[in-house]
Coordinates of C-alpha atoms and ligand atoms in Angstrom, one line a residue:
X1 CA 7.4 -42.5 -7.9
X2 CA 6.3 -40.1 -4.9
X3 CA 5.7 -36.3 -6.0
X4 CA 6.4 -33.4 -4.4
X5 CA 4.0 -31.5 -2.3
X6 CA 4.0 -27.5 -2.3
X7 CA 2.9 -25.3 0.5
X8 CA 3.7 -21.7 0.4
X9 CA 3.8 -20.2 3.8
X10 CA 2.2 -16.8 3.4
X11 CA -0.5 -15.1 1.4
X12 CA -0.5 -11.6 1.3
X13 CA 0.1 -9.5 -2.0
X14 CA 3.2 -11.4 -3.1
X15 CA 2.7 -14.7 -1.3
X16 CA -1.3 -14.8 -3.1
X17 CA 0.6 -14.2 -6.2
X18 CA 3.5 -16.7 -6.0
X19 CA 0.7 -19.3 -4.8
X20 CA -1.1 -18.3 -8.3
X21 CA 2.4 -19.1 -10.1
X22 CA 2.8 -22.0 -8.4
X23 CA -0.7 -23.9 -8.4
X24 CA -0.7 -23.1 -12.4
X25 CA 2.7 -25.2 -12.5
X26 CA 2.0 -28.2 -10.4
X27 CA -1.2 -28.3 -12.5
X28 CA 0.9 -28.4 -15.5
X29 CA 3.8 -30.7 -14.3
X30 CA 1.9 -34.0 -12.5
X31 CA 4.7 -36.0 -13.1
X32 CA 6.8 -33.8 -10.6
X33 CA 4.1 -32.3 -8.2
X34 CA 0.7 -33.1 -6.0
X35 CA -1.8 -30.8 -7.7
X36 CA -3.1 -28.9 -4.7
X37 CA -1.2 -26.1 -3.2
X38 CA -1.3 -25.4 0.7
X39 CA -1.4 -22.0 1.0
X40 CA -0.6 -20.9 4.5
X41 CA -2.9 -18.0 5.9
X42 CA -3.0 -15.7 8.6
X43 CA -6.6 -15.8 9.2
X44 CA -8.5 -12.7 10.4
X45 CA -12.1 -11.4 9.7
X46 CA -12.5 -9.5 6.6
X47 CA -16.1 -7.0 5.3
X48 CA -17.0 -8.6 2.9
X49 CA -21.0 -8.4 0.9
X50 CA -21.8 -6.5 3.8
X51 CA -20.9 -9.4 6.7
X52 CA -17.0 -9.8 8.5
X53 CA -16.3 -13.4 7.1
X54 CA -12.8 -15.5 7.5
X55 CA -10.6 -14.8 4.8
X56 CA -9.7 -18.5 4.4
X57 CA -13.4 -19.0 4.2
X58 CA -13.7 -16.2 1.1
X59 CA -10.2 -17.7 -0.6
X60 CA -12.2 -20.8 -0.4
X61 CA -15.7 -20.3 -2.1
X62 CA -14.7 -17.3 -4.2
X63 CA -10.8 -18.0 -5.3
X64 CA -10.2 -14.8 -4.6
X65 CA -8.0 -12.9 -1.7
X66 CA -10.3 -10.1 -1.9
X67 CA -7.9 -8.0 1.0
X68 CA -4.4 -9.0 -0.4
X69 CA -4.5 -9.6 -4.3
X70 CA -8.0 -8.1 -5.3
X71 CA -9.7 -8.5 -8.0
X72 CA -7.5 -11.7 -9.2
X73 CA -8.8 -15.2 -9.4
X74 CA -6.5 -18.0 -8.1
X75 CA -6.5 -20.9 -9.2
X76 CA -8.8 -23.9 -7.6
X77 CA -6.0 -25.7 -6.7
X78 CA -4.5 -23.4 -3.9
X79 CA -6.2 -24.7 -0.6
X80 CA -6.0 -21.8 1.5
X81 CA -5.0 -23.3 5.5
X82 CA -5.4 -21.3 8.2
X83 CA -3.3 -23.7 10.6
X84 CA 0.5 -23.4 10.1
X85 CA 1.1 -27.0 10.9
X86 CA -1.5 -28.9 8.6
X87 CA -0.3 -27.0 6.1
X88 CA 2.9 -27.6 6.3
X89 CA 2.2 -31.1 7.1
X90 CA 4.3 -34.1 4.5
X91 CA 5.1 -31.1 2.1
X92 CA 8.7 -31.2 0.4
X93 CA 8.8 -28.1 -1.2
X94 CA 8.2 -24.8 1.5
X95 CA 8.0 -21.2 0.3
X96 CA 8.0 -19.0 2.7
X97 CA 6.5 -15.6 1.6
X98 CA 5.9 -13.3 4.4
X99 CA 6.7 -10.2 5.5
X100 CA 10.2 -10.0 7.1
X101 CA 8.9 -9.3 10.6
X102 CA 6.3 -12.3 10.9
X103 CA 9.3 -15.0 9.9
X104 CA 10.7 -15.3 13.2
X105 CA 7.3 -16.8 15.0
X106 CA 6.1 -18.8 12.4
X107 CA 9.3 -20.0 12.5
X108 CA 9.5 -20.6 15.9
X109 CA 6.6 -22.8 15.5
X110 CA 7.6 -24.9 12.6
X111 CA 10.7 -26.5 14.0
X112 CA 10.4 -30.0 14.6
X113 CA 6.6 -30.2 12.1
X114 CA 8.9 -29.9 8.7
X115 CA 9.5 -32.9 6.7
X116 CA 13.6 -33.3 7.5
X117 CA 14.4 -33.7 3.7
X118 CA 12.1 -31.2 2.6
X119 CA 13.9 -28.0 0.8
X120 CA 12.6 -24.1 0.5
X121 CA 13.0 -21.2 -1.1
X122 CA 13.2 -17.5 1.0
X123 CA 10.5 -15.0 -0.8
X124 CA 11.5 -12.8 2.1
X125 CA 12.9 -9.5 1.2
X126 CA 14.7 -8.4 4.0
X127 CA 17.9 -9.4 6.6
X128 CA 17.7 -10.7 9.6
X129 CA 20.0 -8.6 12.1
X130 CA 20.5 -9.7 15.6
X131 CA 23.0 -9.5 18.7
X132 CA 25.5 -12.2 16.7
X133 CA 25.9 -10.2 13.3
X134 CA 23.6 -10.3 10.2
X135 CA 21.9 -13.2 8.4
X136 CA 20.0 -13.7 5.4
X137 CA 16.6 -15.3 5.7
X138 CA 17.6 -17.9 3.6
X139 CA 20.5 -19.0 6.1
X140 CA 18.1 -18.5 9.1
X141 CA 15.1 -20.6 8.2
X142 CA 17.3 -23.2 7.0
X143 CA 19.5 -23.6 10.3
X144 CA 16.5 -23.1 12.3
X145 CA 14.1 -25.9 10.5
X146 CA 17.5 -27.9 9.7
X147 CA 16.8 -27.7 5.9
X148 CA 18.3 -26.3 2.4
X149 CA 16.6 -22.9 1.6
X150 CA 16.9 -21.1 -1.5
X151 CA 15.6 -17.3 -1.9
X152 CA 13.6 -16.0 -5.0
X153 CA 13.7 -12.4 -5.4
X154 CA 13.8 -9.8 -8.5
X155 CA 11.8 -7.1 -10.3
X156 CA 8.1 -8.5 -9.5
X157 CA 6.0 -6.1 -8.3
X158 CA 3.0 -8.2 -7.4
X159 CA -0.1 -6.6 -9.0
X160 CA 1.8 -6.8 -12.8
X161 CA 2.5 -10.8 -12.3
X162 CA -0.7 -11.3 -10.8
X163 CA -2.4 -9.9 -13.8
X164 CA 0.0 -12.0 -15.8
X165 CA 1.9 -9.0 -17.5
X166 CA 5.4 -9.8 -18.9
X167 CA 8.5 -10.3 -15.5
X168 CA 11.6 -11.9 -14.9
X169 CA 12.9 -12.9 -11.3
X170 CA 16.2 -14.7 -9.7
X171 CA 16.0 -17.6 -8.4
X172 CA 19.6 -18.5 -5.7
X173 CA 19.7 -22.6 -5.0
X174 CA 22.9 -23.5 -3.9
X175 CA 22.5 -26.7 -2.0
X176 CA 25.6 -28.8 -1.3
X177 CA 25.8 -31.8 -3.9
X178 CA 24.4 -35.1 -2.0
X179 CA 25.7 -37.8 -3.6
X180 CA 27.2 -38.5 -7.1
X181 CA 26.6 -41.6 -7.7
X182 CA 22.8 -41.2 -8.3
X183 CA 21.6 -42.9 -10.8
X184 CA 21.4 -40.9 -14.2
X185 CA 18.2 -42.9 -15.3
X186 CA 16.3 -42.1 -12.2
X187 CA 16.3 -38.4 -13.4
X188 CA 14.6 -39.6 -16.6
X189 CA 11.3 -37.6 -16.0
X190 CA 10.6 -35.4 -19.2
X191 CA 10.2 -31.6 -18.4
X192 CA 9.6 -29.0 -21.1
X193 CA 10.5 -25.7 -20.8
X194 CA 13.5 -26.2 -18.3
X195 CA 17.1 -25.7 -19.2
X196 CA 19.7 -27.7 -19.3
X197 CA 20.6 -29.3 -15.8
X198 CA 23.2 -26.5 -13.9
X199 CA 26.5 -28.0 -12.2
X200 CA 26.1 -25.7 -8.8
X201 CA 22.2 -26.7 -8.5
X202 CA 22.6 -30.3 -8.3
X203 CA 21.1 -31.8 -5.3
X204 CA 21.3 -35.3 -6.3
X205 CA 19.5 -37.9 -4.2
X206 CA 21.0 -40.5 -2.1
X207 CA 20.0 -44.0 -1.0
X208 CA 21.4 -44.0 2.4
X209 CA 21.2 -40.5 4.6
X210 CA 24.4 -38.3 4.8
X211 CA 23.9 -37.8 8.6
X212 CA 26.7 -35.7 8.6
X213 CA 26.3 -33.5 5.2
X214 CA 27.1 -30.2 6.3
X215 CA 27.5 -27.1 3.5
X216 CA 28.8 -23.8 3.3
X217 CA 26.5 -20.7 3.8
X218 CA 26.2 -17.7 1.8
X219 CA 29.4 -16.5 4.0
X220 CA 31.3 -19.8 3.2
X221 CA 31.2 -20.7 6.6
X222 CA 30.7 -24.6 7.3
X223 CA 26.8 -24.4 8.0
X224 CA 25.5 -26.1 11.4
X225 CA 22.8 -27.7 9.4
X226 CA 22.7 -31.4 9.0
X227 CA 20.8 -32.1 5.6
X228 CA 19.2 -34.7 4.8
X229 CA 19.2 -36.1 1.2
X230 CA 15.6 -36.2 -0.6
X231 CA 14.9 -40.1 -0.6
X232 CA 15.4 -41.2 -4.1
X233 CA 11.9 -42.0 -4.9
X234 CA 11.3 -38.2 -4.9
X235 CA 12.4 -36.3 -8.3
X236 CA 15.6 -34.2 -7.5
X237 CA 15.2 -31.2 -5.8
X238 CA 17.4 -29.0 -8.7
X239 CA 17.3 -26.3 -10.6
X240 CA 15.5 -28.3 -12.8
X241 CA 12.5 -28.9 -10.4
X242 CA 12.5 -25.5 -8.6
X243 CA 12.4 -23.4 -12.8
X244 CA 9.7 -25.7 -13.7
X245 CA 7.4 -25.0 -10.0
X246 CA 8.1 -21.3 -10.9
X247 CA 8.9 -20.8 -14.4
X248 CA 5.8 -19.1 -16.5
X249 CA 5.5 -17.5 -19.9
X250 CA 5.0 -14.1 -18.1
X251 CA 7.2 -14.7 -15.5
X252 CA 10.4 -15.8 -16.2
X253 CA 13.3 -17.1 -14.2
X254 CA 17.0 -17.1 -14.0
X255 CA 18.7 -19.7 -11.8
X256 CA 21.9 -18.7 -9.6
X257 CA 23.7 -20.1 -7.6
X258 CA 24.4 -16.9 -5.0
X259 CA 21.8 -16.8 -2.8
X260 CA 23.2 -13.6 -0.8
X261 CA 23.7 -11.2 -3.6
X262 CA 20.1 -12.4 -4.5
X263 CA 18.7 -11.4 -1.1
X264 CA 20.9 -8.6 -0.6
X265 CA 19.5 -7.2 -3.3
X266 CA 15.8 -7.6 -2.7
X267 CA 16.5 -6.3 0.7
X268 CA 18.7 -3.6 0.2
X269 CA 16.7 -1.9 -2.8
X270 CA 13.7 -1.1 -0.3
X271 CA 16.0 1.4 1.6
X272 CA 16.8 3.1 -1.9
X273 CA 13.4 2.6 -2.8
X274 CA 12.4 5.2 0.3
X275 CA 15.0 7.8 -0.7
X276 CA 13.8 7.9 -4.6
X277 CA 10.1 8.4 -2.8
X278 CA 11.9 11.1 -0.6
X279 CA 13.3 13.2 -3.3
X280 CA 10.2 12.6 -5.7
X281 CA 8.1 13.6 -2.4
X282 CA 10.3 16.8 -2.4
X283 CA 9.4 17.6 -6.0
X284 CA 13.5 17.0 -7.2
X285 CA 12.7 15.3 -10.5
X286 CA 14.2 12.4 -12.5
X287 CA 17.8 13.5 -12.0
X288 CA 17.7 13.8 -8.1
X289 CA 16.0 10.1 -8.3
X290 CA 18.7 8.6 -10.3
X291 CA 21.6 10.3 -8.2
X292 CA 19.6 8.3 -5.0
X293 CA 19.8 4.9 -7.4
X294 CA 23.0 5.3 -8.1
X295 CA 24.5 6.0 -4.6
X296 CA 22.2 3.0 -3.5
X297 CA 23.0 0.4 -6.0
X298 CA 27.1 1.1 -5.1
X299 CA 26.0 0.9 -1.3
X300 CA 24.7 -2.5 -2.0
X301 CA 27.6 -4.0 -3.6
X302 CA 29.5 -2.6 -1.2
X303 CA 27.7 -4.1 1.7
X304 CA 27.2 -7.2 0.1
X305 CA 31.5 -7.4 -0.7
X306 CA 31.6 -6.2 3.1
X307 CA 29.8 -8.4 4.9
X308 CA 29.3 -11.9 2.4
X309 CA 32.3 -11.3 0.4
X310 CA 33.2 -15.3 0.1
X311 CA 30.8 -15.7 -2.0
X312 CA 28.8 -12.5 -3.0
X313 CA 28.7 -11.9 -6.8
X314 CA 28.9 -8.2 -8.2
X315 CA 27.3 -9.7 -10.9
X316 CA 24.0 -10.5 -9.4
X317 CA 23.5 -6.5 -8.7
X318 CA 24.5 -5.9 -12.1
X319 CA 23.3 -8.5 -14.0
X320 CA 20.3 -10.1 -12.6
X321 CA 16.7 -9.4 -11.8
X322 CA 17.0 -9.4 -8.2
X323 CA 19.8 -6.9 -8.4
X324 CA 19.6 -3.7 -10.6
X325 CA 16.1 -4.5 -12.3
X326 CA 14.2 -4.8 -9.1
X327 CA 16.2 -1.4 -8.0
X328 CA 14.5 0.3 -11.0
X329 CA 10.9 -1.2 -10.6
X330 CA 10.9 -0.9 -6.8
X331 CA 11.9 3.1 -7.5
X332 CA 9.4 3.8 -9.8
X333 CA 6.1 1.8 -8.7
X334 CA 6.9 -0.2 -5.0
X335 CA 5.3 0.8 -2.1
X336 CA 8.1 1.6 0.3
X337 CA 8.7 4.1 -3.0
X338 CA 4.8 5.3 -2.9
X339 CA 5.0 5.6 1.0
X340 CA 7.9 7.8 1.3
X341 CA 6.4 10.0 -1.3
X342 CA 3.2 10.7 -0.2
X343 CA 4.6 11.0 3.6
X344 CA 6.9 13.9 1.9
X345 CA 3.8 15.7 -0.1
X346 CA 1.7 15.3 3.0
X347 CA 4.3 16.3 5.8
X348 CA 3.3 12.7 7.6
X349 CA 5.4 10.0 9.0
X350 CA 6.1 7.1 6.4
X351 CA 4.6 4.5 9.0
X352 CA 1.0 6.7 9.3
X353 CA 0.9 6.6 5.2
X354 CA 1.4 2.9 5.3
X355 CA -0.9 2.4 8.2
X356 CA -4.1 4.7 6.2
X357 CA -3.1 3.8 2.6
X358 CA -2.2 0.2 2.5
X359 CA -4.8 -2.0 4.1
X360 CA -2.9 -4.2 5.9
X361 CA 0.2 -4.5 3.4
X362 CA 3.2 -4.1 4.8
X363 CA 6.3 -2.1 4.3
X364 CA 10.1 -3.7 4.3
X365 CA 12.1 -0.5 4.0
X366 CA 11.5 1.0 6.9
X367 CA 12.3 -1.9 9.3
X368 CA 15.5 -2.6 6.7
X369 CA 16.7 0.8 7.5
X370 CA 16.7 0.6 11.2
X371 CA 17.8 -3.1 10.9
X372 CA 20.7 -2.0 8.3
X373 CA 21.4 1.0 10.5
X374 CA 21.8 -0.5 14.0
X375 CA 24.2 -3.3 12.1
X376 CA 26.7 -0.7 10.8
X377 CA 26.2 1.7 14.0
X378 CA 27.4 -1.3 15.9
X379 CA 30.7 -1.6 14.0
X380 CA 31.0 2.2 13.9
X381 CA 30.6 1.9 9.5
X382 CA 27.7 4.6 9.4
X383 CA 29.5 7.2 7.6
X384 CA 30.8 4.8 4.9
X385 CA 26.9 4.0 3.8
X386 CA 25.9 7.3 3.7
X387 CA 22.6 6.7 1.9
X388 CA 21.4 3.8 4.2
X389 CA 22.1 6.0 7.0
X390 CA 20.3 9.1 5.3
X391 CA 17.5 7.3 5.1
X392 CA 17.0 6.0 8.7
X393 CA 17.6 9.1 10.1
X394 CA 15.1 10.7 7.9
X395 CA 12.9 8.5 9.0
X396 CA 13.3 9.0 12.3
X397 CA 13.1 12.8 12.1
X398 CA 17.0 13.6 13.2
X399 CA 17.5 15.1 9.5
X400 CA 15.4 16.2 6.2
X401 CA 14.6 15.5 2.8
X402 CA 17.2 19.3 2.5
X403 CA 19.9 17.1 3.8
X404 CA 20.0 14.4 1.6
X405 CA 22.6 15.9 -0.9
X406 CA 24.7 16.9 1.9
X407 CA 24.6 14.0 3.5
X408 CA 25.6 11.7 0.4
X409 CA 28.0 14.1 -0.9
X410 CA 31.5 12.1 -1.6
X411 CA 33.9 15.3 -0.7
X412 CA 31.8 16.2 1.9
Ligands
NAD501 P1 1.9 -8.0 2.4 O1 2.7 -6.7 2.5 O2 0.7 -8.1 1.6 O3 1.7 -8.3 4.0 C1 0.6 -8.7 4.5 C2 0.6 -10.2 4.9 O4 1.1 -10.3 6.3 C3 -0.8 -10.8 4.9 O5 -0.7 -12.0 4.4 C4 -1.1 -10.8 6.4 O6 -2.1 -11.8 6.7 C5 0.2 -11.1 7.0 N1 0.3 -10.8 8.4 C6 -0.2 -9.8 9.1 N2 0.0 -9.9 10.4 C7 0.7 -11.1 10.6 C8 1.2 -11.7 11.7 N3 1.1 -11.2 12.9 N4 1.8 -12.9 11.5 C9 1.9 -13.4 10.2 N5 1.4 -12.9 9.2 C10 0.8 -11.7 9.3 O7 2.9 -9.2 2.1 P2 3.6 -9.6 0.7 O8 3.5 -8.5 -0.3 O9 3.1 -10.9 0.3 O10 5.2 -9.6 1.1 C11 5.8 -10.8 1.5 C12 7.3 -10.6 1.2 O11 7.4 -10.6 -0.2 C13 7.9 -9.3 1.7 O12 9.2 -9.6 2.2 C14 8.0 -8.4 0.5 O13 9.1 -7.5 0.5 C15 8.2 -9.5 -0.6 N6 7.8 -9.0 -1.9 C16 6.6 -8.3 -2.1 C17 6.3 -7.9 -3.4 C18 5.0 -7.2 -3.7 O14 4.9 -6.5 -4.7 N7 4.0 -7.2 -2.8 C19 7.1 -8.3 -4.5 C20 8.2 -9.0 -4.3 C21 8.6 -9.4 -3.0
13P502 P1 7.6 -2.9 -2.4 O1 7.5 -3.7 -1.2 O2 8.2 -1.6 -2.2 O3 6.2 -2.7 -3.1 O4 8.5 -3.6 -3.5 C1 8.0 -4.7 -4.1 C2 9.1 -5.5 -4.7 O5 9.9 -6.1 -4.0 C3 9.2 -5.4 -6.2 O6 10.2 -6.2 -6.7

């Protein structure tokens, strides 16, 4: 029996954190994982006792991304890599955690280096907007690396799991169902803690390759991508598997099968998540905050019905982690939430806050809300997302904090 090896592609605040998770579980579960844990880094010279050292160097010797996750030690398992492609190298589980922006080159340089049955999972809040229409990141590394990808994303601010304090997160896996026939006894491994098997997670392993395999993406639409099955001396890739690589006592999981109300929601939310810093920047209070949460969270189910409406749950905004839960946390604590308050108190620019407060850490909302904006401008639907559109012209000084409750106001 072969097992499955993990790299997670990325290692800044959340992607050092996930890694943790992750390396704690393989660990824990050698009957379904390698041990070690690639962990993908951008390298670059960090200060550190008083000499500029690699970072992949200090992850090494001290366990310890002492830039990104401070102050946390990571397990000895997580072999930080500093080149993309070794990293990456025979690994059938990816997770790509990165900030929106870097996901295109890294990418770019994958395609062709990923094992062609391997499967992933999108940590990636944000959307990917281009000249053709919007995509989830999901959908795009999967057509572009030719593989099933999943997205994780809920209420998981990354310095409260890292310091292993009570979470919950979503986990969307939707992957098209193999083959049927697969022998029941071949999925005999035990596994504690894992629920039982889900009907829409099923990604059953086949003996001969389903060339032509296509599924349907988080629009319904027949995907381009050609999958290929995970040879059956592999465990399943399933829900099973991917709550078991991810699944903690403090950190715990819910599986789905909608992948775009799960990413909608992690990406969405950091727009909101810049107006509640706005009007707490202004000095509004808990109401004003609320009202901003409110208009946000019916903004996102209206965008998600609008643009994924085949197969877009309400639910997952109402219900789940990665909807309404990681609206609250992301409002209260997030950084695009911190950012947008202190560029109000200070009368700066959101970007020069993140640039002089963050090290290096990167905000999602900002980009979102141009991404968001120049998507609906396009097809002339500003005015019916007030909010969104608030916000990105806020940020790029054609209105004011004062305008918000104009701007947002339903008779107005
Ligand atoms: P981060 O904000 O810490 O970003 C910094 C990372 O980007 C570092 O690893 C850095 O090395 C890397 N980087 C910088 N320049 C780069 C380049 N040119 N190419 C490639 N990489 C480069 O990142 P994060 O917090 O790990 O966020 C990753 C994703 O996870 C984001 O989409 C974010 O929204 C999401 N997320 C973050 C949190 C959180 O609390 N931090 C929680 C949930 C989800
Ligand atoms: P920020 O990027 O605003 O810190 O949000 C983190 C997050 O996604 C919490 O779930």
């Amino acid at each position: 029996e072969k097992k499955h090896k993990v790299t997670v592609v990325g290692s800044g605040n959340w992607g050092s954190t996930i890694s943790k998770i992750v390396a704690e579980n393989t660990k824990e579960h050698p009957e379904l994982f390698e041990q070690d844990v690639q962990m993908w880094v951008y390298e670059e010279e960090v200060d550190y006792e008083g000499k500029k050292q690699k970072l992949t160097s200090i992850i090494n010797q001290h366990h310890e991304n002492v830039k990104y996750l401070p102050n946390i030690k990571l397990p000895t398992n997580i072999i930080p890599n500093p080149s993309l492609l070794d990293a990456v190298k025979d690994s059938t589980i990816l997770v790509f955690n990165l900030p929106h922006q870097f996901i295109h080159r890294i990418c770019d340089q994958l395609k062709g280096h990923v094992v062609p049955f391997a499967r992933g999972i999108s940590c990636v809040k944000g959307v990917n907007v281009s000249d053709e229409g919007i995509a989830l990141f999901s959908e795009w590394i999967g057509e572009g690396l030719g593989i099933y990808c999943g997205a994780l994303s809920g209420a998981n601010i990354a310095s409260e799991i890292a310091a292993e304090k009570y979470s919950a997160t979503t986990i969307a896996y939707d992957p098209p169902p193999m083959d049927s026939s697969r022998n029941p006894s071949q999925n005999a491994t035990p596994r504690s803690q894992t629920p039982a098997r889900q009907p829409n997670g099923a990604d059953q392993l086949s003996i001969t390759p389903l060339a032509d395999m296509h599924h349907r993406d988080a629009r319904g639409r027949k995907s381009k991508t050609k999958l290929t099955p995970v040879p059956s001396e592999y465990p399943p890739l399933d829900h099973i598997t991917f709550k078991t690589l991810f699944y903690r006592p403090y950190f715990h999981v819910s599986m789905v099968s909608d992948v775009a109300g799960t990413s909608l929601g992690g990406a969405l939310k950091n727009i909101i998540a810049v107006a509640a810093g706005f009007v707490e920047g202004r000095g509004w209070g808990n109401n004003a905050k609320a009202e901003v949460m409110r208009i946000g969270l019916l903004e996102m189910v209206k965008f998600g019905k609008q643009f994924f409406g085949e197969t877009v749950e309400e639910k997952t905004f109402t219900v789940e982690s990665a909807g309404v839960a990681d609206l609250i946390t992301s409002c209260q604590g997030g950084r695009n939430f911190r950012c947008s308050k202190l560029a109000v108190e200070r009368g700066v620019s959101v970007q020069e806050v993140e640039e002089t407060e963050l090290n290096g850490q990167k905000l999602q909302g900002t980009t979102t809300a141009a991404e968001v904006n120049s998507f609906l401008k396009r097809r002339g639907l500003e005015q019916e997302y007030p909010l969104f559109t608030a916000v990105h012209d806020i940020l790029e000084g054609r209105k004011t904090v004062d305008d918000i409750p104009t701007l947002v106001a339903s008779d107005h």
